[in-house]
Amino acid sequence: MFPEKFRLSAAVVASVLLIACSDSSDRTGSVEPPVEPPEPELTYQTDIVWTEYGIPHVTADDWGSLGYGVGYAYARDNYCTVMREYVRAEGESARYLGDEGDLNRDFVYKLFNDDERIQRLFDSLPKTIQDNFTGYAAGVNRHFNETGADNLAEGDEGCRGEEWVREIDHMDVTRLLHKTILIGSADPLSSFSTAVTPPEETMASARSAATPAELEAMFAGYDAAELRSAMGLPEGWEIGSNAYAVGADASQTGSGILFGNPHFPWQGPLRFYVFRVSLGDEYNVMGAALGGVPLPLIGFNENVAWSHTVSTGSRFTFYELTLNPDNPMQYDYDGEMRDITAQTVSTEQVAADGSVETVEYTFYLSHFGPIIDLGAVSPLLSGWPNAAGTILTYRDANLENLRGMEQWQKMGQSRDLGEFKAALADLGIPWVNTIAADRNGDAFYGDISVVPNVSVAQYSNCVRGFLQEQLTGLGNLTLDGSDSACEWGNDPGTPEGIFGYDSLPKLETREYGANANDSYWLANPRNLLTGFSPIIGREEVEQSIRTRHTFNMAEDRLAGNDAYGDALFNIDNIRQLSYQATNHAAELVLGDVVSLCTATDDWAPYSANPAEVMQACDVLSEWDGTHQLESVGGHVFYEFWQRVRSEPTLWSVPFDLTMPVTTPAQLSLDAANAEIVRQRLGEAVDRLVDAGIPMDRPWGEVQFVDKNGERIGIHGGSGSMMFSVITSSLVDGEGYSNITHGNSYMQAVTWDDSQCPDAYGMLTYSQSTDPASDYYADATKLYAEGGWIDMPFCEADRDAQEISRETIEE
């Protein structure tokens, strides 16, 4: 049987057979030549031009071919990285990925990414997106089949010769996207939804429900941070971002300016990939997407540029259920009993003896969603029932939400911010704010993301009883599941249960808007956004040092009070703000720390290494307050700041909600706090001495990434201190060589009189995870040097940077 693309049509086959079988006596004239079969129609045809730093420019005439080219280009650089994630998305990591496997998450994705659901989600997508997904899978497969399993990439993210590498299809592409959508909800809750003990195993020894006083005593002294941490993203998946959208009134040229600076992992599936896609006049966008996504999620076109920052909005709520005292598989809802249902899923894992075994897990489901057990966080919250005599369940706003793909498609087709905002109204973006600017000088910030529609009134009236109040106070909104009045609301023209566009916070401005992962409240110091449901974010609260740095730099730039010349923004100075790597925490406290440090004669009570502390004092007094490669002292301050920043008595000037950018301020140096500062500085120096790191080592020798045995110094530092974020952990004998996340795909875009955007980009960790690739370390070296990639959006600029080109088809 021939592949579909080589099958001849029935009519052609019939005509050939008629000619072949005709009797010669029927011929009355010259013999007609046989009908030549037509050339087989191509399913996909794509042109790809690679420019400097391995950026593919994919041009096609249809959406399927566009996906085909992107899938092929991405797989050439990162096939093994995305293939691992296809395995995880299908719930097969414990079977194939060894120590990287996670059986709890496998069960969750067997539940939420089953074939029926994924096919239904795929069928719900527009035909253009369906074609794009199918073409993307074919492009990935082309690379796999051309390369062969035994020639795939090696290295930390390699997969050469692994049994789990295979061809993929549209179902895999859809599964992976759905998994990515759920990383702020079902994914971090996986260990709680797979920890539920069936009621028949617990009821016999069930405790009596504790009284409110007993519950309060149980919670006394409980560490709230533990629960908040447990509800976070999976380990190593730290994500955040900074972004500015500058309008005409804050721009030196009158055109908008966009600066986007996501802080995403440097390893794994949440790495960005930079590419450009062009479908004639229908779609023409350059930017970046996470692994496995066929269209840019952050980017720009001829007239509009946008970025995203991780939002503070919740994507789920807990509900507390009151059980039927006569049947633990029922719960009260509006005075009637509803059944709790069970659904069993199965997957495979490698047993201790190396054999492969099938394992099962049974989920229990209310009409809201899965029952969960928070016993891993607190024994009070374990069991069926828990200490309060109830059980907990949750509802996930992003379950079965793939609307974002069409939304990003429309965003990329927008000709101005008016059309861009209309695209946002589709409400599919799962867990990020959107920051955008256009050629006309309009700027925009909005938390236009999928958030449960819990009104301010519900937030006040539906949190009832001690357990709900405690969990809500710890940052996990928990509502009364027995009352239909506590169900999520509905906004007109919006998918069920989430806030609509008009109900979400947004700033439309000709000045500027910004975000650095605090809530929408402070998007501009002169335009504070208030009156929204607390489930979206907190208002009138102290902001992080990074948020304050973001706005401090912007306000200085508007006034021309920095080192970059005339007031207002341009495409050059907005890029310099990030690369200067200034430590804002040091700007606030360093002078006082140095004064206290040098005034202390005896460090023996505070450190096992008093001589080194004295040296550290000298180093800090000479430090320039930045984390540039040549700066000396940043590591001393970092270790100190990590230990002192959460001290409740740190500041002498408290937070003032009328001055959110400049307060709290002034390091407190009363006697008690001075002792704390000395103690924390001594601990910081001791840690560095234990790690074998000298006090006077330059930052570029302390923080670095190893690429094929070459150490590349990396500027930037912890987001707890500054705008330019690089998150790294201290490795004894080396330094901060384990960079896990931080500045990733950075872009700065504006416009002039030409048709081509004036755009610059940077992918800090480079395009490829394959150590053998030319694009494994090249952009990283450019980043270390303080450089930028001139993003060649227009064809002439692309051709001027061309490294190679290829036409691929099948």
CSV table of N, CA and C in Angstrom, one decimal, residues 577-628:
chain,number,residue,atom,x,y,z
A,577,LEU,N,19.0,49.3,30.3
A,577,LEU,CA,18.5,49.2,31.6
A,577,LEU,C,18.7,47.8,32.2
A,578,SER,N,18.5,46.8,31.3
A,578,SER,CA,18.7,45.4,31.8
A,578,SER,C,20.2,45.1,31.9
A,579,TYR,N,20.9,45.4,30.9
A,579,TYR,CA,22.3,44.9,30.9
A,579,TYR,C,23.2,45.6,31.9
A,580,GLN,N,22.8,46.8,32.5
A,580,GLN,CA,23.6,47.4,33.5
A,580,GLN,C,23.7,46.5,34.7
A,581,ALA,N,22.7,45.6,34.9
A,581,ALA,CA,22.8,44.6,36.0
A,581,ALA,C,23.0,45.3,37.4
A,582,THR,N,22.3,46.4,37.6
A,582,THR,CA,22.3,47.1,38.9
A,582,THR,C,21.6,46.3,40.0
A,583,ASN,N,22.1,46.3,41.2
A,583,ASN,CA,21.5,45.6,42.3
A,583,ASN,C,20.7,46.7,43.1
A,584,HIS,N,19.4,46.6,43.0
A,584,HIS,CA,18.6,47.7,43.7
A,584,HIS,C,18.5,47.5,45.2
A,585,ALA,N,18.6,46.3,45.7
A,585,ALA,CA,18.7,46.1,47.1
A,585,ALA,C,19.9,46.7,47.7
A,586,ALA,N,21.0,46.6,46.9
A,586,ALA,CA,22.3,47.3,47.3
A,586,ALA,C,22.1,48.8,47.3
A,587,GLU,N,21.4,49.3,46.3
A,587,GLU,CA,21.2,50.8,46.3
A,587,GLU,C,20.5,51.2,47.5
A,588,LEU,N,19.7,50.4,48.1
A,588,LEU,CA,18.9,50.8,49.3
A,588,LEU,C,19.7,50.6,50.6
A,589,VAL,N,20.6,49.6,50.7
A,589,VAL,CA,21.1,49.3,52.0
A,589,VAL,C,22.6,49.3,52.1
A,590,LEU,N,23.3,49.2,50.9
A,590,LEU,CA,24.8,48.9,50.9
A,590,LEU,C,25.5,50.0,51.8
A,591,GLY,N,25.2,51.2,51.6
A,591,GLY,CA,26.0,52.2,52.4
A,591,GLY,C,25.9,52.0,53.9
A,592,ASP,N,24.7,51.7,54.4
A,592,ASP,CA,24.6,51.5,55.8
A,592,ASP,C,25.3,50.2,56.2
A,593,VAL,N,25.2,49.2,55.4
A,593,VAL,CA,25.9,47.9,55.7
A,593,VAL,C,27.4,48.1,55.8
A,594,VAL,N,28.0,48.8,54.8
A,594,VAL,CA,29.4,49.1,54.9
A,594,VAL,C,29.8,49.9,56.1
A,595,SER,N,29.0,50.9,56.4
A,595,SER,CA,29.3,51.7,57.6
A,595,SER,C,29.3,50.8,58.9
A,596,LEU,N,28.3,50.0,59.0
A,596,LEU,CA,28.3,49.1,60.2
A,596,LEU,C,29.4,48.1,60.2
A,597,CYS,N,29.7,47.6,59.0
A,597,CYS,CA,30.7,46.6,58.8
A,597,CYS,C,32.1,47.2,59.2
A,598,THR,N,32.5,48.3,58.7
A,598,THR,CA,33.8,48.9,59.0
A,598,THR,C,33.9,49.4,60.4
A,599,ALA,N,32.8,49.7,61.0
A,599,ALA,CA,32.8,50.2,62.4
A,599,ALA,C,32.9,49.0,63.4
A,600,THR,N,32.8,47.8,63.0
A,600,THR,CA,32.8,46.7,63.9
A,600,THR,C,34.3,46.2,64.0
A,601,ASP,N,34.8,46.2,65.2
A,601,ASP,CA,36.2,45.8,65.4
A,601,ASP,C,36.4,44.3,65.5
A,602,ASP,N,35.5,43.6,66.1
A,602,ASP,CA,35.6,42.2,66.4
A,602,ASP,C,34.5,41.4,65.8
A,603,TRP,N,34.8,40.6,64.8
A,603,TRP,CA,33.8,39.8,64.1
A,603,TRP,C,33.8,38.3,64.7
A,604,ALA,N,34.6,38.0,65.6
A,604,ALA,CA,34.6,36.7,66.2
A,604,ALA,C,33.2,36.2,66.7
A,605,PRO,N,32.5,37.1,67.4
A,605,PRO,CA,31.2,36.6,67.9
A,605,PRO,C,30.2,36.3,66.8
A,606,TYR,N,30.5,36.7,65.5
A,606,TYR,CA,29.5,36.5,64.4
A,606,TYR,C,29.9,35.6,63.3
A,607,SER,N,31.2,35.2,63.3
A,607,SER,CA,31.7,34.4,62.2
A,607,SER,C,32.9,33.5,62.7
A,608,ALA,N,33.0,32.4,62.1
A,608,ALA,CA,34.1,31.5,62.3
A,608,ALA,C,35.4,32.0,61.5
A,609,ASN,N,35.2,33.0,60.7
A,609,ASN,CA,36.2,33.5,59.9
A,609,ASN,C,36.3,35.0,59.9
A,610,PRO,N,36.7,35.6,61.1
A,610,PRO,CA,36.6,37.0,61.3
A,610,PRO,C,37.5,37.8,60.3
A,611,ALA,N,38.7,37.2,60.0
A,611,ALA,CA,39.6,37.9,59.1
A,611,ALA,C,38.9,38.1,57.7
A,612,GLU,N,38.2,37.0,57.3
A,612,GLU,CA,37.6,37.1,56.0
A,612,GLU,C,36.4,38.1,56.0
A,613,VAL,N,35.8,38.2,57.1
A,613,VAL,CA,34.7,39.2,57.2
A,613,VAL,C,35.2,40.6,57.0
A,614,MET,N,36.4,40.9,57.6
A,614,MET,CA,37.0,42.2,57.5
A,614,MET,C,37.3,42.4,56.0
A,615,GLN,N,37.8,41.4,55.4
A,615,GLN,CA,38.1,41.5,53.9
A,615,GLN,C,36.8,41.8,53.2
A,616,ALA,N,35.8,41.0,53.5
A,616,ALA,CA,34.5,41.3,52.9
A,616,ALA,C,34.0,42.7,53.0
A,617,CYS,N,34.2,43.3,54.2
A,617,CYS,CA,33.8,44.7,54.4
A,617,CYS,C,34.6,45.6,53.4
A,618,ASP,N,35.9,45.3,53.2
A,618,ASP,CA,36.7,46.1,52.3
A,618,ASP,C,36.1,45.9,50.9
A,619,VAL,N,35.8,44.7,50.5
A,619,VAL,CA,35.3,44.4,49.2
A,619,VAL,C,34.0,45.1,48.9
A,620,LEU,N,33.1,45.1,49.9
A,620,LEU,CA,31.8,45.7,49.7
A,620,LEU,C,31.9,47.2,49.6
A,621,SER,N,32.9,47.8,50.3
A,621,SER,CA,33.1,49.2,50.3
A,621,SER,C,33.6,49.7,48.9
A,622,GLU,N,34.2,48.8,48.1
A,622,GLU,CA,34.7,49.1,46.8
A,622,GLU,C,33.8,48.7,45.7
A,623,TRP,N,32.8,47.9,46.0
A,623,TRP,CA,31.9,47.3,45.0
A,623,TRP,C,31.1,48.3,44.3
A,624,ASP,N,30.9,48.2,43.0
A,624,ASP,CA,30.2,49.2,42.2
A,624,ASP,C,28.6,49.0,42.3
A,625,GLY,N,28.2,48.0,43.0
A,625,GLY,CA,26.7,47.7,43.2
A,625,GLY,C,26.1,47.1,42.0
A,626,THR,N,26.9,46.5,41.1
A,626,THR,CA,26.3,45.8,39.9
A,626,THR,C,26.8,44.4,39.9
A,627,HIS,N,26.1,43.6,39.0
A,627,HIS,CA,26.5,42.2,38.8
A,627,HIS,C,27.0,42.1,37.4
A,628,GLN,N,27.9,43.0,37.0
A,628,GLN,CA,28.6,42.9,35.7
A,628,GLN,C,29.8,41.9,35.9
